[in-house]
């Protein structure tokens, strides 16, 4: 119905978010809840249902504008909101026929949460919308959460939360694995356990709604902040950090001079809690996540290949990470998982430890899901069962009971361990390690798509340029 009104999928999701929030806020004022509404009466759901035609159109625009100026949850949901409907009759149909008929608060979390997730996935597939960069494949999220195994009383953070996939999956995991939660534990999960930080207002709004529909937060308090996570140390510490920070090589700002000429200035982030100063956003996120973790806290973070091999600040950060944290697992991901073309990524798992003179990392276990694996976003997407062997190898119940599948007798094994001494002796302490023979390289028919090869060349050249810059600054 909304697509007929000339809307993109992103607009479609956004308008539904505004209307659903108003309807659910109104439902909470009815029996059995009888809660005080945070939406001022002049802008509440009944004022939309009671209007028609141009009067409805004008009022809806006024509602969005007024609520966007409020603080707290209302400001988060409605900040900079705009009416994207072209036709008052279509707006009326959505309000009366689609949303008003249903008691959304009474619907099961899985029903409404899954429905909204389905919309977000469709929006991510609309490449023109650019929404794919905020969407991590749900099969990968589930496997990462299954490995980290969050517990009922823990605090969980995603400092680049996108549409909230890690947060609600962690919530669902705790609910599913701990059926006898106390009332206090349920309240903790709903109100305190989860924190998301998102740079983009429109994405944070969708994340807030996604969490609400999955049972996290309330109409008066949603655990999502609109902020630049890398700007400073927020002070809070967490038991678990799960993240897929945005891809994109460097942080930069476009400067327009008085003469109209534009130049690009790199954003070098300098923080006392960071091991190294760099404009590489992903390296900065790794450092930021280390800061966010409580002692013995656990992290699982998606990182592009350059984090594993880049010299200069990259080498410094890897050596520090291996020494000060227990970096115990690396999952090499296949290409074709993300909406950014040609991205080569990995999941790095590490635990923060107390200060020590001896390195905390003893053994890094690597699972190669990349070599001779082929996935695509639409025709052959990654499924949770594709990660079953990895999760079994990871051995969440007892990491110290792991056994390799690789040996000299089984050279096709994908699960292999490397000692700290082996890692630290490698050039630049590179963690970009592989041992399986890539069959596709022997057959020209199986070469990656041209745009993937082009992106790899760009990445390699940028890494080389970074090296030249470092050499130049030392001269």
Tab-separated table of N, CA and C in Angstrom, residues 295-399:
chain	number	residue	atom	x	y	z
A	295	UNK	N	36.629	-5.805	33.315
A	295	UNK	CA	37.630	-6.875	33.440
A	295	UNK	C	36.904	-8.224	33.359
A	296	UNK	N	37.417	-9.120	32.553
A	296	UNK	CA	36.827	-10.430	32.228
A	296	UNK	C	35.616	-10.315	31.302
A	297	UNK	N	35.346	-9.100	30.804
A	297	UNK	CA	34.266	-8.934	29.829
A	297	UNK	C	34.621	-9.591	28.503
A	298	UNK	N	33.579	-9.930	27.721
A	298	UNK	CA	33.763	-10.697	26.485
A	298	UNK	C	33.292	-9.888	25.281
A	299	UNK	N	34.076	-9.933	24.208
A	299	UNK	CA	33.715	-9.186	22.994
A	299	UNK	C	33.711	-10.104	21.790
A	300	UNK	N	32.781	-9.826	20.867
A	300	UNK	CA	32.786	-10.438	19.533
A	300	UNK	C	32.529	-9.300	18.561
A	301	UNK	N	33.500	-9.032	17.687
A	301	UNK	CA	33.389	-7.860	16.805
A	301	UNK	C	33.749	-8.240	15.375
A	302	UNK	N	32.931	-7.783	14.431
A	302	UNK	CA	33.200	-8.009	13.009
A	302	UNK	C	34.232	-6.977	12.561
A	303	UNK	N	35.321	-7.459	11.950
A	303	UNK	CA	36.370	-6.545	11.478
A	303	UNK	C	36.770	-6.911	10.049
A	304	UNK	N	37.078	-5.897	9.213
A	304	UNK	CA	37.580	-6.194	7.865
A	304	UNK	C	39.020	-6.702	7.935
A	305	UNK	N	39.478	-7.301	6.842
A	305	UNK	CA	40.825	-7.892	6.821
A	305	UNK	C	41.924	-6.902	7.202
A	306	UNK	N	41.757	-5.602	6.842
A	306	UNK	CA	42.865	-4.665	7.093
A	306	UNK	C	43.196	-4.536	8.583
A	307	UNK	N	42.223	-4.800	9.449
A	307	UNK	CA	42.486	-4.767	10.895
A	307	UNK	C	43.472	-5.873	11.286
A	308	UNK	N	43.475	-6.957	10.505
A	308	UNK	CA	44.341	-8.099	10.814
A	308	UNK	C	45.771	-7.917	10.315
A	309	UNK	N	45.957	-7.099	9.256
A	309	UNK	CA	47.308	-7.056	8.665
A	309	UNK	C	47.926	-5.669	8.557
A	310	UNK	N	47.163	-4.596	8.705
A	310	UNK	CA	47.699	-3.253	8.475
A	310	UNK	C	48.853	-2.953	9.430
A	311	UNK	N	49.890	-2.296	8.892
A	311	UNK	CA	51.061	-1.964	9.701
A	311	UNK	C	50.851	-0.692	10.507
A	312	UNK	N	51.918	-0.163	11.064
A	312	UNK	CA	51.837	1.087	11.821
A	312	UNK	C	50.966	0.933	13.048
A	313	UNK	N	49.915	1.766	13.131
A	313	UNK	CA	48.996	1.709	14.275
A	313	UNK	C	48.356	0.328	14.384
A	314	UNK	N	48.079	-0.290	13.228
A	314	UNK	CA	47.461	-1.617	13.233
A	314	UNK	C	48.318	-2.635	13.966
A	315	UNK	N	49.620	-2.614	13.677
A	315	UNK	CA	50.533	-3.552	14.351
A	315	UNK	C	50.591	-3.274	15.850
A	316	UNK	N	50.689	-1.999	16.212
A	316	UNK	CA	50.722	-1.622	17.633
A	316	UNK	C	49.494	-2.151	18.360
A	317	UNK	N	48.329	-1.933	17.749
A	317	UNK	CA	47.065	-2.330	18.380
A	317	UNK	C	46.981	-3.851	18.514
A	318	UNK	N	47.390	-4.584	17.470
A	318	UNK	CA	47.337	-6.056	17.556
A	318	UNK	C	48.252	-6.581	18.661
A	319	UNK	N	49.480	-6.040	18.723
A	319	UNK	CA	50.422	-6.518	19.751
A	319	UNK	C	49.886	-6.222	21.154
A	320	UNK	N	49.326	-5.024	21.338
A	320	UNK	CA	48.758	-4.652	22.643
A	320	UNK	C	47.554	-5.534	22.981
A	321	UNK	N	46.709	-5.758	21.983
A	321	UNK	CA	45.502	-6.566	22.193
A	321	UNK	C	45.882	-7.991	22.604
A	322	UNK	N	46.862	-8.574	21.907
A	322	UNK	CA	47.300	-9.939	22.221
A	322	UNK	C	47.902	-10.022	23.624
A	323	UNK	N	48.534	-8.940	24.059
A	323	UNK	CA	49.181	-8.941	25.376
A	323	UNK	C	48.174	-8.682	26.493
A	324	UNK	N	47.328	-7.658	26.322
A	324	UNK	CA	46.481	-7.200	27.428
A	324	UNK	C	45.120	-7.887	27.488
A	325	UNK	N	44.715	-8.520	26.383
A	325	UNK	CA	43.451	-9.260	26.360
A	325	UNK	C	43.745	-10.705	25.973
A	326	UNK	N	42.793	-11.577	26.231
A	326	UNK	CA	42.917	-12.942	25.721
A	326	UNK	C	42.189	-12.995	24.386
A	327	UNK	N	42.959	-12.933	23.310
A	327	UNK	CA	42.389	-13.002	21.956
A	327	UNK	C	42.370	-14.487	21.597
A	328	UNK	N	41.196	-15.096	21.682
A	328	UNK	CA	41.163	-16.562	21.650
A	328	UNK	C	40.575	-17.157	20.378
A	329	UNK	N	39.788	-16.361	19.604
A	329	UNK	CA	39.119	-16.965	18.443
A	329	UNK	C	39.015	-15.969	17.298
A	330	UNK	N	39.228	-16.474	16.080
A	330	UNK	CA	39.036	-15.672	14.870
A	330	UNK	C	38.236	-16.505	13.872
A	331	UNK	N	37.135	-15.959	13.416
A	331	UNK	CA	36.310	-16.612	12.389
A	331	UNK	C	36.503	-15.853	11.084
A	332	UNK	N	37.104	-16.509	10.086
A	332	UNK	CA	37.283	-15.885	8.767
A	332	UNK	C	35.990	-16.068	7.978
A	333	UNK	N	35.359	-14.958	7.638
A	333	UNK	CA	34.049	-15.017	6.977
A	333	UNK	C	34.192	-15.075	5.459
A	334	UNK	N	33.256	-15.746	4.799
A	334	UNK	CA	33.267	-15.754	3.331
A	334	UNK	C	32.820	-14.404	2.783
A	335	UNK	N	33.131	-14.142	1.517
A	335	UNK	CA	32.592	-12.931	0.885
A	335	UNK	C	31.126	-13.194	0.540
A	336	UNK	N	30.408	-12.125	0.171
A	336	UNK	CA	29.010	-12.278	-0.223
A	336	UNK	C	28.029	-12.243	0.932
A	337	UNK	N	28.502	-11.880	2.141
A	337	UNK	CA	27.600	-11.835	3.301
A	337	UNK	C	27.012	-10.456	3.516
A	338	UNK	N	27.763	-9.428	3.108
A	338	UNK	CA	27.377	-8.067	3.456
A	338	UNK	C	26.931	-7.297	2.226
A	339	UNK	N	26.158	-6.247	2.479
A	339	UNK	CA	25.607	-5.468	1.375
A	339	UNK	C	26.647	-4.542	0.767
A	340	UNK	N	27.760	-4.321	1.476
A	340	UNK	CA	28.881	-3.579	0.887
A	340	UNK	C	29.638	-4.559	-0.008
A	341	UNK	N	29.796	-4.204	-1.282
A	341	UNK	CA	30.371	-5.137	-2.262
A	341	UNK	C	31.809	-5.528	-1.917
A	342	UNK	N	32.089	-6.822	-2.008
A	342	UNK	CA	33.471	-7.290	-1.947
A	342	UNK	C	34.139	-7.213	-0.593
A	343	UNK	N	33.360	-6.988	0.466
A	343	UNK	CA	33.953	-6.863	1.795
A	343	UNK	C	34.496	-8.219	2.256
A	344	UNK	N	35.747	-8.211	2.711
A	344	UNK	CA	36.325	-9.406	3.330
A	344	UNK	C	36.387	-9.136	4.827
A	345	UNK	N	35.680	-9.958	5.585
A	345	UNK	CA	35.548	-9.660	7.013
A	345	UNK	C	35.789	-10.903	7.862
A	346	UNK	N	35.911	-10.657	9.153
A	346	UNK	CA	36.198	-11.703	10.142
A	346	UNK	C	35.450	-11.354	11.422
A	347	UNK	N	35.329	-12.328	12.307
A	347	UNK	CA	34.831	-12.027	13.653
A	347	UNK	C	35.962	-12.319	14.626
A	348	UNK	N	36.309	-11.303	15.408
A	348	UNK	CA	37.376	-11.426	16.402
A	348	UNK	C	36.729	-11.541	17.785
A	349	UNK	N	37.093	-12.581	18.523
A	349	UNK	CA	36.567	-12.801	19.878
A	349	UNK	C	37.706	-12.593	20.871
A	350	UNK	N	37.487	-11.727	21.863
A	350	UNK	CA	38.523	-11.546	22.889
A	350	UNK	C	37.907	-11.179	24.231
A	351	UNK	N	38.644	-11.488	25.301
A	351	UNK	CA	38.228	-11.175	26.671
A	351	UNK	C	39.211	-10.174	27.264
A	352	UNK	N	38.684	-9.180	27.974
A	352	UNK	CA	39.561	-8.207	28.643
A	352	UNK	C	40.065	-8.799	29.961
A	353	UNK	N	41.311	-8.536	30.270
A	353	UNK	CA	41.926	-9.127	31.460
A	353	UNK	C	42.589	-8.055	32.329
A	354	UNK	N	42.900	-8.385	33.597
A	354	UNK	CA	43.616	-7.420	34.446
A	354	UNK	C	45.038	-7.191	33.924
A	355	UNK	N	45.661	-6.127	34.388
A	355	UNK	CA	47.039	-5.825	33.968
A	355	UNK	C	47.962	-6.988	34.324
A	356	UNK	N	48.885	-7.291	33.411
A	356	UNK	CA	49.789	-8.423	33.632
A	356	UNK	C	51.089	-8.192	32.866
A	357	UNK	N	52.203	-8.638	33.440
A	357	UNK	CA	53.485	-8.514	32.736
A	357	UNK	C	53.599	-9.540	31.613
A	358	UNK	N	52.935	-10.678	31.796
A	358	UNK	CA	52.976	-11.722	30.756
A	358	UNK	C	51.728	-11.613	29.883
A	359	UNK	N	51.834	-11.952	28.607
A	359	UNK	CA	50.680	-11.813	27.707
A	359	UNK	C	49.534	-12.753	28.079
A	360	UNK	N	48.316	-12.247	27.946
A	360	UNK	CA	47.132	-13.049	28.271
A	360	UNK	C	46.783	-14.034	27.159
A	361	UNK	N	47.086	-13.672	25.915
A	361	UNK	CA	46.771	-14.585	24.807
A	361	UNK	C	47.771	-15.733	24.816
A	362	UNK	N	47.258	-16.933	24.921
A	362	UNK	CA	48.120	-18.125	24.867
A	362	UNK	C	47.981	-18.809	23.507
A	363	UNK	N	46.722	-18.940	23.042
A	363	UNK	CA	46.439	-19.643	21.787
A	363	UNK	C	45.315	-18.934	21.054
A	364	UNK	N	45.507	-18.668	19.778
A	364	UNK	CA	44.427	-18.141	18.936
A	364	UNK	C	43.922	-19.282	18.053
A	365	UNK	N	42.634	-19.571	18.182
A	365	UNK	CA	42.002	-20.586	17.346
A	365	UNK	C	41.350	-19.897	16.154
A	366	UNK	N	41.643	-20.395	14.961
A	366	UNK	CA	41.101	-19.781	13.739
A	366	UNK	C	40.220	-20.787	13.013
A	367	UNK	N	39.019	-20.328	12.645
A	367	UNK	CA	38.118	-21.152	11.824
A	367	UNK	C	37.990	-20.473	10.461
A	368	UNK	N	38.355	-21.189	9.405
A	368	UNK	CA	38.324	-20.631	8.048
A	368	UNK	C	37.017	-21.025	7.358
A	369	UNK	N	36.069	-20.095	7.376
A	369	UNK	CA	34.794	-20.318	6.673
A	369	UNK	C	34.824	-19.637	5.299
A	370	UNK	N	36.016	-19.123	4.920
A	370	UNK	CA	36.105	-18.357	3.670
A	370	UNK	C	36.570	-19.210	2.488
A	371	UNK	N	37.657	-19.944	2.675
A	371	UNK	CA	38.243	-20.683	1.554
A	371	UNK	C	37.270	-21.733	1.019
A	372	UNK	N	37.043	-21.692	-0.291
A	372	UNK	CA	36.158	-22.648	-0.987
A	372	UNK	C	34.712	-22.609	-0.483
A	373	UNK	N	34.302	-21.460	0.047
A	373	UNK	CA	32.901	-21.278	0.457
A	373	UNK	C	32.316	-20.154	-0.380
A	374	UNK	N	31.093	-20.336	-0.835
A	374	UNK	CA	30.483	-19.328	-1.707
A	374	UNK	C	29.057	-19.034	-1.247
A	375	UNK	N	28.811	-17.794	-0.869
A	375	UNK	CA	27.465	-17.357	-0.493
A	375	UNK	C	27.127	-16.098	-1.274
A	376	UNK	N	25.833	-15.894	-1.499
A	376	UNK	CA	25.366	-14.647	-2.107
A	376	UNK	C	24.223	-14.126	-1.252
A	377	UNK	N	23.924	-12.844	-1.402
A	377	UNK	CA	22.896	-12.246	-0.554
A	377	UNK	C	21.504	-12.780	-0.857
A	378	UNK	N	21.231	-13.029	-2.136
A	378	UNK	CA	19.856	-13.381	-2.496
A	378	UNK	C	19.676	-14.858	-2.825
A	379	UNK	N	20.522	-15.406	-3.713
A	379	UNK	CA	20.263	-16.773	-4.181
A	379	UNK	C	20.775	-17.837	-3.208
A	380	UNK	N	21.855	-17.555	-2.493
A	380	UNK	CA	22.400	-18.554	-1.568
A	380	UNK	C	22.910	-17.863	-0.303
A	381	UNK	N	21.988	-17.294	0.496
A	381	UNK	CA	22.424	-16.543	1.677
A	381	UNK	C	22.940	-17.474	2.778
A	382	UNK	N	23.786	-16.921	3.634
A	382	UNK	CA	24.301	-17.660	4.785
A	382	UNK	C	23.149	-18.026	5.713
A	383	UNK	N	23.099	-19.291	6.128
A	383	UNK	CA	22.076	-19.752	7.074
A	383	UNK	C	22.754	-20.121	8.390
A	384	UNK	N	21.976	-20.138	9.453
A	384	UNK	CA	22.562	-20.440	10.768
A	384	UNK	C	23.241	-21.810	10.773
A	385	UNK	N	22.660	-22.785	10.052
A	385	UNK	CA	23.265	-24.126	10.047
A	385	UNK	C	24.634	-24.151	9.356
A	386	UNK	N	24.900	-23.154	8.494
A	386	UNK	CA	26.228	-23.067	7.872
A	386	UNK	C	27.314	-22.772	8.908
A	387	UNK	N	26.887	-22.283	10.072
A	387	UNK	CA	27.835	-21.938	11.137
A	387	UNK	C	27.825	-22.963	12.273
A	388	UNK	N	27.057	-24.049	12.103
A	388	UNK	CA	26.953	-25.064	13.166
A	388	UNK	C	28.318	-25.631	13.547
A	389	UNK	N	29.121	-25.974	12.527
A	389	UNK	CA	30.425	-26.586	12.830
A	389	UNK	C	31.316	-25.597	13.578
A	390	UNK	N	31.278	-24.327	13.156
A	390	UNK	CA	32.091	-23.325	13.859
A	390	UNK	C	31.679	-23.222	15.324
A	391	UNK	N	30.371	-23.114	15.594
A	391	UNK	CA	29.906	-22.955	16.985
A	391	UNK	C	30.276	-24.197	17.803
A	392	UNK	N	30.168	-25.380	17.189
A	392	UNK	CA	30.559	-26.614	17.887
A	392	UNK	C	32.059	-26.601	18.197
A	393	UNK	N	32.876	-26.165	17.227
A	393	UNK	CA	34.327	-26.064	17.449
A	393	UNK	C	34.650	-25.029	18.528
A	394	UNK	N	33.920	-23.917	18.519
A	394	UNK	CA	34.143	-22.840	19.498
A	394	UNK	C	33.968	-23.370	20.922
A	395	UNK	N	32.999	-24.282	21.087
A	395	UNK	CA	32.743	-24.934	22.375
A	395	UNK	C	32.393	-23.909	23.459
A	396	UNK	N	31.235	-23.224	23.303
A	396	UNK	CA	30.877	-22.166	24.257
A	396	UNK	C	30.830	-22.645	25.712
A	397	UNK	N	30.469	-23.906	25.938
A	397	UNK	CA	30.345	-24.402	27.316
A	397	UNK	C	31.700	-24.486	28.013
A	398	UNK	N	32.754	-24.751	27.243
A	398	UNK	CA	34.097	-24.845	27.827
A	398	UNK	C	35.143	-24.653	26.734
A	399	UNK	N	35.603	-23.417	26.586
A	399	UNK	CA	36.565	-23.110	25.517
A	399	UNK	C	37.853	-23.913	25.636
